[in-house]
CSV table of C-alpha atoms in Angstrom, one decimal:
chain,number,residue,atom,x,y,z
K,215,MET,CA,0.0,0.0,0.0
K,216,LYS,CA,2.8,2.4,0.9
K,217,GLY,CA,4.6,1.7,-2.4
K,218,LYS,CA,1.4,2.4,-4.4
K,219,LEU,CA,0.9,5.7,-2.5
K,220,ILE,CA,4.5,6.8,-3.2
K,221,ALA,CA,4.2,5.8,-6.9
K,222,LEU,CA,0.9,7.8,-7.2
K,223,MET,CA,2.6,10.8,-5.6
K,224,LEU,CA,5.5,10.6,-8.0
K,225,LEU,CA,3.2,10.4,-11.0
K,226,VAL,CA,1.2,13.4,-9.9
K,227,GLY,CA,4.3,15.4,-9.1
K,228,LEU,CA,6.1,14.7,-12.4
K,229,THR,CA,2.9,15.6,-14.3
K,230,LEU,CA,2.0,18.7,-12.4
K,231,GLY,CA,5.2,19.8,-10.5
K,232,PHE,CA,3.7,21.7,-7.6
K,233,VAL,CA,0.0,21.1,-7.3
K,234,SER,CA,-2.9,21.6,-4.9
K,235,TRP,CA,-5.8,19.3,-4.5
K,236,SER,CA,-8.6,18.3,-2.1
K,237,ALA,CA,-7.7,15.0,-0.4
K,238,VAL,CA,-9.4,12.5,1.8
K,239,VAL,CA,-6.9,11.6,4.6
K,240,HIS,CA,-7.0,9.1,7.4
K,241,HIS,CA,-6.2,10.6,10.9
K,242,GLY,CA,-6.1,8.0,13.7
K,243,GLY,CA,-9.0,5.9,12.4
K,244,HIS,CA,-11.3,8.7,11.1
K,245,ILE,CA,-11.4,10.4,7.8
K,246,SER,CA,-11.3,14.1,7.1
K,247,ASN,CA,-11.3,16.3,3.9
K,248,GLU,CA,-8.4,18.7,3.8
K,249,ASN,CA,-6.4,20.7,1.2
K,250,PHE,CA,-2.9,19.6,0.6
K,251,LYS,CA,0.1,20.5,-1.6
K,252,LEU,CA,2.5,18.1,-3.1
K,253,GLU,CA,6.0,19.7,-3.0
K,254,ARG,CA,9.0,18.4,-5.0
K,255,ILE,CA,12.1,18.1,-2.9
K,256,GLY,CA,14.3,16.6,-5.6
K,257,SER,CA,17.6,14.7,-5.3
K,258,ALA,CA,21.3,15.3,-5.2
K,259,ARG,CA,23.9,13.2,-6.9
K,260,SER,CA,26.9,15.2,-5.5
K,261,VAL,CA,27.2,16.1,-1.9
K,262,LYS,CA,30.2,17.4,0.1
K,263,LEU,CA,30.2,17.8,3.8
K,264,ILE,CA,33.0,19.5,5.9
K,265,ILE,CA,32.7,19.8,9.7
K,266,VAL,CA,34.1,23.3,10.2
K,267,TYR,CA,33.4,23.6,13.9
K,268,ASP,CA,33.5,20.9,16.5
K,269,ASN,CA,34.9,20.1,20.0
K,270,ASN,CA,36.5,16.9,18.7
K,271,PRO,CA,39.9,17.5,17.0
K,272,TYR,CA,40.5,16.0,13.5
K,273,ASP,CA,42.5,18.3,11.3
K,274,PRO,CA,45.5,19.7,13.3
K,275,ARG,CA,45.4,23.0,11.4
K,276,LEU,CA,42.0,23.8,12.8
K,277,LYS,CA,40.9,24.9,16.3
K,278,ALA,CA,38.5,22.6,18.2
K,279,ALA,CA,36.0,24.3,20.4
K,280,TRP,CA,32.7,23.3,22.0
K,281,GLY,CA,29.9,23.6,19.4
K,282,PHE,CA,29.1,22.4,15.9
K,283,ALA,CA,28.9,23.7,12.3
K,284,CYS,CA,28.9,21.9,9.0
K,285,TYR,CA,29.6,23.2,5.5
K,286,ILE,CA,27.4,21.5,2.9
K,287,ASN,CA,27.8,21.7,-0.9
K,288,VAL,CA,24.9,20.2,-2.7
K,289,GLU,CA,25.6,20.3,-6.4
K,290,GLY,CA,26.8,23.9,-6.1
K,291,THR,CA,24.4,25.2,-3.5
K,292,LYS,CA,26.4,26.1,-0.4
K,293,ILE,CA,24.9,25.8,3.0
K,294,LEU,CA,26.2,26.3,6.5
K,295,PHE,CA,24.4,24.2,9.1
K,296,ASP,CA,24.8,25.8,12.5
K,297,THR,CA,27.5,28.3,13.2
K,298,GLY,CA,29.4,27.1,16.3
K,299,GLY,CA,29.8,29.2,19.4
K,300,ASP,CA,32.6,31.6,18.5
K,301,PRO,CA,32.5,33.5,15.2
K,302,LYS,CA,36.3,34.1,15.1
K,303,ILE,CA,37.0,30.4,15.5
K,304,LEU,CA,34.4,29.5,12.8
K,305,LEU,CA,35.7,32.1,10.3
K,306,ASP,CA,39.3,31.2,10.9
K,307,ASN,CA,38.6,27.5,10.4
K,308,MET,CA,36.7,28.2,7.2
K,309,GLU,CA,39.5,30.4,5.9
K,310,GLU,CA,42.0,27.7,6.7
K,311,LEU,CA,39.8,25.3,4.7
K,312,ASN,CA,39.5,27.7,1.8
K,313,ILE,CA,35.8,28.1,2.2
K,314,PRO,CA,34.9,31.7,1.3
K,315,ILE,CA,32.2,33.0,3.6
K,316,GLU,CA,30.9,35.2,0.8
K,317,GLU,CA,29.9,32.0,-1.1
K,318,ILE,CA,27.5,30.7,1.5
K,319,GLN,CA,24.0,31.0,0.2
K,320,ILE,CA,21.9,29.4,3.0
K,321,ILE,CA,22.4,29.2,6.8
K,322,VAL,CA,20.3,26.7,8.7
K,323,LEU,CA,20.3,26.9,12.5
K,324,SER,CA,19.2,23.7,14.3
K,325,HIS,CA,18.3,25.3,17.7
K,326,ILE,CA,18.8,28.3,19.9
K,327,HIS,CA,21.7,27.2,22.0
K,328,GLY,CA,24.8,29.4,21.8
K,329,ASP,CA,27.2,26.7,20.7
K,330,HIS,CA,25.1,26.3,17.5
K,331,ALA,CA,23.8,29.8,16.9
K,332,GLY,CA,26.6,31.9,18.5
K,333,GLY,CA,28.6,32.4,15.3
K,334,LEU,CA,25.7,33.6,13.2
K,335,PHE,CA,26.2,37.3,13.5
K,336,GLY,CA,29.9,37.1,12.8
K,337,VAL,CA,29.0,35.3,9.5
K,338,ILE,CA,26.2,37.6,8.4
K,339,LYS,CA,28.3,40.7,9.2
K,340,LYS,CA,30.5,39.6,6.3
K,341,ASN,CA,27.7,38.1,4.2
K,342,ASN,CA,24.2,39.4,4.6
K,343,ARG,CA,23.0,37.9,1.3
K,344,VAL,CA,22.3,34.6,2.9
K,345,LYS,CA,18.8,33.1,3.5
K,346,VAL,CA,18.6,32.1,7.2
K,347,TYR,CA,16.4,29.1,8.1
K,348,LEU,CA,15.7,29.0,11.8
K,349,PRO,CA,13.1,27.3,14.0
K,350,ALA,CA,9.9,29.4,14.3
K,351,SER,CA,10.2,29.1,18.1
K,352,PHE,CA,13.3,31.3,18.2
K,353,PRO,CA,12.9,34.5,20.2
K,354,GLU,CA,11.4,37.4,18.3
K,355,ASP,CA,14.3,39.7,19.2
K,356,PHE,CA,16.8,37.2,17.7
K,357,LYS,CA,14.8,37.1,14.4
K,358,SER,CA,14.6,40.8,14.3
K,359,LYS,CA,18.3,41.2,14.8
K,360,VAL,CA,19.0,38.8,11.8
K,361,LYS,CA,16.6,40.8,9.7
K,362,ARG,CA,18.3,44.1,10.6
K,363,PHE,CA,21.5,42.7,9.0
K,364,GLY,CA,19.5,42.5,5.8
K,365,CYS,CA,19.1,38.8,5.7
K,366,GLU,CA,16.0,37.0,4.5
K,367,VAL,CA,14.6,34.9,7.4
K,368,VAL,CA,12.6,31.7,6.9
K,369,GLU,CA,10.8,30.5,10.0
K,370,VAL,CA,10.6,26.8,10.1
K,371,ALA,CA,7.8,25.0,12.0
K,372,LYS,CA,6.9,22.1,9.7
K,373,PRO,CA,9.0,20.1,7.2
K,374,LEU,CA,9.9,22.1,4.2
K,375,LYS,CA,12.2,22.3,1.2
K,376,VAL,CA,15.5,24.2,1.7
K,377,CYS,CA,16.9,23.7,-1.8
K,378,ASP,CA,16.9,21.0,-4.5
K,379,GLY,CA,17.6,17.7,-2.7
K,380,VAL,CA,17.6,19.2,0.8
K,381,MET,CA,14.7,19.5,3.3
K,382,SER,CA,14.2,20.3,7.0
K,383,THR,CA,12.5,17.9,9.4
K,384,GLY,CA,10.7,20.9,10.8
K,385,GLU,CA,10.7,21.6,14.5
K,386,LEU,CA,10.9,18.5,16.6
K,387,GLY,CA,11.0,18.0,20.3
K,388,ALA,CA,9.0,19.5,23.2
K,389,ARG,CA,11.2,21.4,25.7
K,390,ILE,CA,14.0,22.3,23.2
K,391,LYS,CA,12.7,22.8,19.6
K,392,GLU,CA,15.2,21.6,17.0
K,393,GLN,CA,15.3,21.0,13.3
K,394,SER,CA,17.6,18.7,11.4
K,395,LEU,CA,18.5,18.5,7.7
K,396,ILE,CA,17.7,15.7,5.3
K,397,ILE,CA,19.7,15.3,2.0
K,398,ASN,CA,18.4,12.9,-0.6
K,399,SER,CA,21.8,11.7,-1.9
K,400,SER,CA,22.7,9.0,-4.5
K,401,MET,CA,23.5,6.6,-1.6
K,402,GLY,CA,20.4,7.3,0.4
K,403,LEU,CA,19.3,9.9,3.0
K,404,ILE,CA,21.9,11.9,4.8
K,405,VAL,CA,20.6,13.2,8.1
K,406,ILE,CA,22.5,16.1,9.8
K,407,THR,CA,21.8,16.8,13.4
K,408,GLY,CA,22.9,19.7,15.6
K,409,CYS,CA,22.5,18.4,19.1
K,410,ALA,CA,19.7,15.8,18.6
K,411,HIS,CA,17.8,17.0,21.7
K,412,PRO,CA,14.6,15.3,20.3
K,413,GLY,CA,16.5,12.0,20.2
K,414,VAL,CA,18.7,10.8,17.3
K,415,VAL,CA,16.4,7.8,16.9
K,416,ASN,CA,13.3,10.0,16.7
K,417,ILE,CA,15.1,12.2,14.1
K,418,VAL,CA,16.0,9.2,11.9
K,419,LYS,CA,12.5,7.9,12.2
K,420,LYS,CA,11.1,11.3,11.2
K,421,ALA,CA,13.4,11.4,8.1
K,422,MET,CA,12.2,8.0,7.0
K,423,GLU,CA,8.6,8.8,7.7
K,424,LEU,CA,8.7,12.0,5.6
K,425,THR,CA,10.5,10.4,2.7
K,426,GLY,CA,9.9,6.7,2.6
K,427,GLU,CA,13.6,6.3,2.0
K,428,SER,CA,16.4,4.5,4.0
K,429,VAL,CA,19.1,6.5,5.8
K,430,TYR,CA,22.6,6.1,4.5
K,431,LEU,CA,24.5,8.4,7.0
K,432,VAL,CA,23.7,10.2,10.2
K,433,VAL,CA,26.3,12.9,11.2
K,434,GLY,CA,26.4,15.5,13.9
K,435,GLY,CA,25.7,15.7,17.6
K,436,PHE,CA,23.8,12.7,19.0
K,437,HIS,CA,23.4,14.2,22.6
K,438,LEU,CA,24.6,11.1,24.4
K,439,GLY,CA,27.3,12.6,26.6
K,440,GLY,CA,26.8,11.3,30.2
K,441,PHE,CA,24.5,8.4,29.1
K,442,SER,CA,25.3,4.9,30.5
K,443,LYS,CA,26.8,2.3,28.2
K,444,GLU,CA,23.6,0.2,28.4
K,445,ARG,CA,21.4,3.1,27.3
K,446,ILE,CA,23.8,3.9,24.5
K,447,GLU,CA,23.8,0.3,23.3
K,448,ALA,CA,20.0,0.4,23.2
K,449,ILE,CA,20.1,3.5,21.0
K,450,VAL,CA,22.7,1.9,18.7
K,451,GLY,CA,20.5,-1.2,18.5
K,452,GLN,CA,17.6,0.9,17.4
K,453,LEU,CA,19.5,2.7,14.7
K,454,ARG,CA,20.8,-0.6,13.4
K,455,SER,CA,17.3,-2.0,13.4
K,456,LEU,CA,16.3,1.0,11.2
K,457,ASN,CA,19.1,-0.1,8.8
K,458,VAL,CA,21.1,3.1,9.1
K,459,THR,CA,24.3,2.3,7.1
K,460,LYS,CA,26.9,4.8,8.4
K,461,VAL,CA,27.2,7.0,11.5
K,462,ALA,CA,29.5,9.9,12.3
K,463,PRO,CA,28.8,11.0,15.8
K,464,CYS,CA,30.6,14.2,17.0
K,465,HIS,CA,30.0,17.3,19.2
K,466,CYS,CA,27.8,16.3,22.2
K,467,SER,CA,27.8,12.5,21.4
K,468,GLY,CA,30.5,11.8,24.0
K,469,ASP,CA,33.6,9.6,23.9
K,470,LEU,CA,31.9,6.6,25.4
K,471,ALA,CA,29.1,6.7,22.8
K,472,ARG,CA,31.6,7.2,20.0
K,473,GLY,CA,33.4,4.0,21.1
K,474,VAL,CA,30.2,2.0,21.3
K,475,PHE,CA,29.2,3.2,17.8
K,476,LYS,CA,32.6,2.3,16.5
K,477,ASP,CA,32.5,-1.2,18.0
K,478,SER,CA,29.0,-1.8,16.5
K,479,PHE,CA,29.3,-0.2,13.1
K,480,ASN,CA,32.9,-1.2,12.5
K,481,ALA,CA,33.9,0.0,9.0
K,482,ASN,CA,30.7,2.0,8.7
K,483,TYR,CA,31.7,4.1,11.7
K,484,VAL,CA,33.1,7.5,10.5
K,485,LYS,CA,35.5,9.2,12.9
K,486,ALA,CA,34.4,12.8,12.9
K,487,GLY,CA,35.7,16.1,14.2
K,488,VAL,CA,36.6,19.6,13.1
K,489,GLY,CA,38.0,19.4,9.5
K,490,LYS,CA,36.5,16.0,8.6
K,491,SER,CA,35.3,15.9,5.0
K,492,LEU,CA,32.9,13.5,3.4
K,493,GLU,CA,31.9,13.3,-0.2
K,494,ILE,CA,29.0,11.3,-1.4
K,495,GLU,CA,28.7,11.0,-5.2
K,496,ASP,CA,27.6,8.2,-7.5
K,497,SER,CA,26.5,9.3,-11.0
K,498,THR,CA,25.5,5.7,-12.0
K,499,ARG,CA,23.1,5.0,-9.1
K,500,TYR,CA,19.4,5.8,-9.6
K,501,VAL,CA,18.2,8.5,-7.2
K,502,ALA,CA,14.5,8.6,-6.4
K,503,GLU,CA,12.9,12.0,-6.6
K,504,LEU,CA,11.4,13.1,-3.3
K,505,PHE,CA,8.0,14.7,-2.8
K,506,ILE,CA,6.4,15.7,0.5
K,507,VAL,CA,2.7,16.3,1.2
K,508,ARG,CA,2.1,19.6,3.0
K,509,ARG,CA,-1.1,21.1,4.3
K,510,ALA,CA,-2.0,24.1,2.0
């Protein structure tokens, strides 16, 4: 049934692109008529990720500091996911890696904490042409300050398209609202987390639920620092049961968790830290086009 639904969505999307229609949708056992839109997310054959800010050392040329930021190049669209805590460290690391700050087109902030959003104003002071995607729950004064720099602000509450092949999970979690990124790559979904406050397993499940696709790689903070080995092993088991292929835990994941993931995933464990680069590209592999259904 799920396969038929996806096939129908693809057929409608390819025929009409971005369409609206009145749909009959099941909600917890009852049926309601609502207006929906089918939005094309697309796919990406070439993806490059570079962790430009992290507290785990990797490239000795770069400074490690508490926080997270990841540079993403998706077929020429250049995204900065999170901005670390110190703008000088972020900008120095990016300069050392020959990543011009002026070329960044999109900034996505996962959540409000300073070790993820603290470098933003240092970046937009040098490049205010970026579009900034931030959770709708961010304080109004923060949003206003970003706008005063001249940046376009996109408030994210629900899942939405960021650029071709890339989408946001939308705000997840209760106490701390957080968004993650999903990239539809040639190898499968790439899920990038900031701190994974909503739970890394919940984020992966959400990515699969939204797309119907399997997860190839999860990279970022898994928020497992201070967790017991038994609890970490249970989370690892859940991710393996979801058929996640590769993991690259960093930032707030914790050394114990990184060790448990390494022992479980073996060759599919990716040692990550500041300066780690990952390229995912396969021009021969078929990449399914993604579409999401959104309430109009």
